[in-house]
Every structure is written in C-alpha cells, then in structure tokens.
Coordinates of C-alpha atoms in Angstrom, one line a residue:
M1 CA 0.0 -0.1 0.0
K2 CA 3.0 2.1 0.8
T3 CA 4.3 1.7 -2.7
L4 CA 1.1 2.6 -4.3
K5 CA 0.5 5.6 -2.2
D6 CA 4.1 6.9 -3.1
G7 CA 3.8 5.8 -7.1
L8 CA 0.7 7.8 -7.1
L9 CA 2.1 10.9 -5.4
V10 CA 4.9 10.9 -7.6
A11 CA 2.8 10.6 -10.5
G12 CA 0.3 12.9 -9.6
L13 CA 3.0 15.6 -9.0
I14 CA 4.9 15.3 -12.2
T15 CA 1.5 15.4 -14.5
Q16 CA 0.7 18.5 -12.4
L17 CA 4.1 20.1 -13.0
F18 CA 4.0 19.5 -16.8
L19 CA 0.6 20.9 -16.8
V20 CA 1.6 23.9 -14.9
L21 CA 4.4 24.2 -17.6
A22 CA 2.3 23.5 -20.3
G23 CA -0.2 26.0 -19.2
L24 CA 2.3 28.8 -19.7
R25 CA 1.8 28.7 -23.3
R26 CA -0.2 31.6 -24.5
R27 CA -2.7 29.2 -26.3
N28 CA -3.4 26.9 -23.1
L29 CA -3.3 30.1 -20.7
Q30 CA -6.1 31.5 -23.0
L31 CA -8.6 28.6 -22.4
S32 CA -9.2 29.4 -19.2
Y33 CA -7.3 31.4 -16.8
S34 CA -8.9 30.1 -13.7
F35 CA -8.2 26.6 -14.5
F36 CA -4.4 27.4 -14.7
I37 CA -4.5 29.0 -11.5
Y38 CA -6.6 25.9 -10.1
L39 CA -3.7 23.6 -11.5
L40 CA -0.8 26.0 -10.1
A41 CA -2.6 26.0 -6.6
S42 CA -3.0 22.4 -6.4
F43 CA 0.5 21.4 -7.5
V44 CA 1.9 24.0 -5.1
S45 CA -0.3 22.9 -2.1
S46 CA 0.2 19.1 -3.2
F47 CA 3.9 19.7 -3.1
T48 CA 3.8 21.7 0.1
I49 CA 2.0 18.9 2.1
S50 CA 3.8 15.9 0.6
C51 CA 7.2 17.1 0.7
L52 CA 7.6 20.4 3.2
I53 CA 5.3 20.3 6.2
Q54 CA 6.2 17.4 8.6
D55 CA 4.5 18.7 11.8
T56 CA 1.2 16.7 11.9
V57 CA -1.2 19.5 12.9
S58 CA 0.3 22.0 10.7
S59 CA -0.1 19.5 7.9
R60 CA -3.9 18.8 8.4
L61 CA -4.5 22.6 8.9
F62 CA -2.8 23.4 5.4
Y63 CA -4.7 20.4 4.1
V64 CA -8.1 21.6 5.0
I65 CA -7.3 25.5 3.6
K66 CA -5.9 23.9 0.2
E67 CA -9.1 21.9 0.1
F68 CA -11.5 24.8 0.5
T69 CA -9.1 27.2 -1.6
L70 CA -9.5 24.3 -4.3
D71 CA -13.4 24.4 -4.2
A72 CA -13.4 28.0 -4.6
L73 CA -11.1 27.8 -7.7
K74 CA -13.4 25.3 -9.0
T75 CA -16.3 27.5 -8.8
A76 CA -14.1 30.3 -10.3
V77 CA -13.6 27.8 -13.3
L78 CA -17.3 27.2 -13.8
I79 CA -18.1 30.8 -13.7
E80 CA -15.3 31.6 -16.3
F81 CA -16.5 28.8 -18.6
N82 CA -20.2 29.8 -18.4
H83 CA -19.0 33.6 -19.3
R84 CA -16.7 32.7 -21.9
V85 CA -18.0 29.4 -23.6
F86 CA -22.0 29.8 -23.0
R87 CA -21.6 33.3 -24.0
F88 CA -22.4 32.4 -27.5
Y89 CA -25.5 30.7 -26.2
P90 CA -27.3 33.8 -24.3
Q91 CA -30.3 31.6 -23.2
V92 CA -28.3 28.5 -22.0
K93 CA -25.8 31.2 -20.2
R94 CA -28.6 32.8 -18.2
S95 CA -30.4 29.3 -17.2
N96 CA -27.0 28.1 -16.0
Y97 CA -26.7 31.3 -13.5
G98 CA -30.1 30.4 -12.3
F99 CA -28.5 26.8 -11.7
F100 CA -25.8 28.5 -9.5
V101 CA -28.3 30.2 -7.0
L102 CA -30.2 26.8 -7.0
A103 CA -27.1 25.0 -6.1
I104 CA -26.1 27.6 -3.3
F105 CA -29.3 27.7 -1.9
G106 CA -29.7 23.8 -2.1
L107 CA -25.9 23.8 -0.4
V108 CA -27.0 26.2 2.7
L109 CA -30.0 23.9 3.2
Y110 CA -28.1 20.8 2.8
L111 CA -25.5 22.0 5.5
W112 CA -28.3 22.8 7.9
L113 CA -30.4 19.9 7.4
V114 CA -27.8 17.5 7.2
P115 CA -25.0 18.5 9.8
A116 CA -21.7 16.6 10.3
E117 CA -21.9 14.1 13.1
K118 CA -19.8 15.1 15.7
G119 CA -16.7 12.7 16.5
T120 CA -13.3 12.6 18.1
W121 CA -11.6 12.4 14.4
W122 CA -10.3 15.4 13.1
G123 CA -11.7 15.1 10.0
T124 CA -15.4 14.6 10.3
V125 CA -16.5 18.3 10.1
P126 CA -14.1 20.0 7.6
L127 CA -14.4 16.8 5.3
D128 CA -18.1 16.7 5.6
V129 CA -18.6 20.2 4.6
H130 CA -16.1 20.1 1.7
A131 CA -17.7 16.7 0.4
K132 CA -21.0 18.7 0.3
I133 CA -19.4 21.8 -1.6
M134 CA -17.6 19.1 -4.0
Q135 CA -21.3 17.8 -4.7
A136 CA -22.7 21.2 -5.2
N137 CA -19.6 21.6 -7.9
C138 CA -20.6 18.2 -9.3
F139 CA -24.0 19.1 -9.9
L140 CA -23.1 22.6 -11.8
F141 CA -20.4 20.2 -13.8
F142 CA -23.4 17.8 -14.7
V143 CA -25.7 20.8 -15.7
F144 CA -23.0 22.1 -18.0
T145 CA -22.4 19.1 -19.4
G146 CA -26.1 18.2 -20.1
S147 CA -26.5 21.9 -21.4
I148 CA -24.2 21.0 -24.2
L149 CA -25.4 17.6 -24.9
F150 CA -29.2 18.4 -24.7
Y151 CA -28.9 21.7 -26.9
R152 CA -26.2 20.0 -28.9
L153 CA -24.0 23.3 -28.7
H154 CA -21.0 23.5 -30.9
I155 CA -18.1 23.4 -28.2
D156 CA -14.5 23.1 -29.1
G157 CA -13.3 19.8 -28.1
R158 CA -10.6 21.4 -25.5
H159 CA -13.5 22.9 -23.5
K160 CA -15.2 19.6 -23.5
L161 CA -12.2 17.2 -22.4
L162 CA -11.8 19.9 -19.6
L163 CA -15.7 19.2 -18.3
I164 CA -15.1 15.5 -18.7
G165 CA -11.9 15.7 -16.4
F166 CA -13.6 17.7 -13.8
L167 CA -16.7 15.1 -13.9
F168 CA -14.5 11.9 -13.9
S169 CA -12.3 13.4 -10.7
Q170 CA -15.1 15.4 -9.0
F171 CA -17.8 12.5 -8.4
P172 CA -15.2 10.0 -7.1
L173 CA -13.8 12.6 -5.1
A174 CA -17.1 14.0 -3.6
F175 CA -18.3 10.6 -2.5
G176 CA -14.8 9.6 -1.2
F177 CA -14.9 12.6 1.1
A178 CA -18.3 11.8 2.2
A179 CA -17.2 8.2 2.8
A180 CA -14.3 9.4 4.9
A181 CA -16.5 11.8 6.9
A182 CA -19.0 9.1 7.8
F183 CA -16.7 6.0 8.5
G184 CA -13.9 7.9 10.1
A185 CA -10.3 7.0 10.3
S186 CA -10.7 3.3 9.0
A187 CA -11.9 4.2 5.8
R188 CA -9.5 7.1 4.9
E189 CA -6.5 5.2 3.4
L190 CA -8.7 3.5 1.1
V191 CA -10.5 6.4 0.2
S192 CA -7.3 8.5 -0.2
R193 CA -5.8 6.0 -2.5
L194 CA -9.0 5.9 -4.7
N195 CA -9.1 9.6 -5.0
S196 CA -5.6 9.8 -5.7
T197 CA -6.2 7.1 -8.3
F198 CA -9.0 9.5 -10.2
F199 CA -7.5 12.4 -9.7
V200 CA -4.5 11.3 -12.0
V201 CA -6.4 9.8 -14.3
A202 CA -8.4 13.4 -14.5
L203 CA -4.7 14.8 -14.9
L204 CA -4.1 12.8 -17.8
I205 CA -7.2 13.9 -19.6
W206 CA -6.2 17.5 -18.9
A207 CA -3.0 16.9 -20.5
K208 CA -4.6 15.9 -23.5
V209 CA -6.4 19.4 -23.2
Y210 CA -3.1 20.9 -23.3
L211 CA -1.7 18.9 -26.1
K212 CA -4.6 19.2 -28.4
N213 CA -4.2 21.3 -31.4
D214 CA -7.7 22.9 -31.4
S215 CA -7.4 26.4 -31.0
V216 CA -9.9 28.8 -28.9
D217 CA -11.7 30.7 -31.8
H218 CA -13.0 33.9 -30.1
T219 CA -13.8 35.7 -33.4
R220 CA -16.4 33.6 -35.0
V221 CA -20.1 34.6 -35.5
T222 CA -22.7 31.7 -33.7
T223 CA -26.2 31.4 -34.8
D224 CA -28.0 30.9 -31.8
S225 CA -30.7 28.5 -33.2
G226 CA -33.7 28.4 -30.7
M227 CA -31.3 30.0 -27.9
G228 CA -31.5 33.4 -28.8
S229 CA -30.2 35.9 -31.4
T230 CA -27.0 35.7 -33.6
A231 CA -24.1 36.3 -31.1
D232 CA -20.7 37.8 -32.1
S233 CA -18.2 36.1 -29.7
G234 CA -15.8 38.6 -30.4
A235 CA -18.3 41.2 -28.6
P236 CA -18.6 41.3 -24.6
Q237 CA -21.7 39.8 -23.7

C-alpha cells in the first residue's frame, strides 16, 4: 500500500508540474485562466503538504485550507466557463446562472438539514462540509455537460475535455470525502488511494486538453438557433 501511495503521489506531482509548465503557453493560458490557477494551486499545495510540512497539526490545517481553496477555484472555473463559452448561447448562459443560485441555496439547506456528525476524528466536520461543497460543484459540472448534450451546442473539443476531466475526478472525490467523513479514520486510507487514482486519471485527461491542437476561436459568429439571437463571440456579452 505504501508503494502504491508513493507511486500515485509521484505520478500526480509530475503530471501537475507538466500541466503547469504547459499552461504557460499563451494558447493554453487563454483557454481558461481560472483553470490554470487551479492547476498551479493544486501543484503547489500538494507539493507543500507532501514534501515540506512535517508537523502533523500544521499538515492537517494546511490540508483543510487547501481543499476549501481548491473548491473556490473550481467554482471560479465554472463561472469563467459559463461567461466565456456559453456567451455564444445567451439563453443557456442565463439558465446556468439560475442553476448557480439553485446550487447555493441547496448547499445551504443541505448543510443545515444534514450537519456533520460530531466525532473525535479530526476530519469529520471539515471533510463533511468539503464533500457537500464538492457535490454542489459536481451538480453544476453535470448541468454544464447536460446543456451541451441537450442543446447540441458547438463547443470546441478542448473545453469538452476540460469538463470531462472535472466530471471524472469530482464525482469519485465527492463521494470519497463523504465516505471518509461518515466512516472515519478506518476508511481514510482506502478512500485516499481511490481519490488519488481518479485524480491522476483526470490529470491525464487535462494533459490531452493542453496537447490538443484545437485553437480557441474567439472571433467566430455563432448562429444561436432557438437559444437567442445571433451572437458575435468577439463582442462583450
């Protein structure tokens, strides 16, 4: 198990470093600024916890801060995606913002009606809250993907892969953290390995995003059939 843990850690850090360096290319950076910041924050925080912080108390505190920071950055990715990609489809863009409001309301209600069980294990409360935030983000990633499929929107392949990577990583991660919060320290090791595995797979999907040759077209005029009027993607919406 120790060998698997170390292998996943090394594979994850190397892939994240590659993504950060590849993200510095202008065409990759322009794809999504918030996504690049998410990758950079993920790499720096993972390296810091794994290689620099040795004290257990400090490591746990930094870990909690790291997870909630990444939650906020994933939300920023969703907002930027909706603003930059779905601006070609104004009606879909507005409905997605409506789902944002619904997700926030549902999250608050979820936290109030289903509070974390009090326990002696340090991770019970923060992991429970973190898992619920991740579930709200998962709901929004699912909504965005569903919008593309339902309306048959013409979204470039790189943005589609970006969404698929988040879907592939976030659903297992959300349920994994929920399981860790519910079952305690006994489930922590297994959940951690599974989460790490799915995250490495997501990193490989995102590597394909940065290696894919599709260009981000910000100048085309998109005819919005049934979704609103013709939208010039080069003009601010």
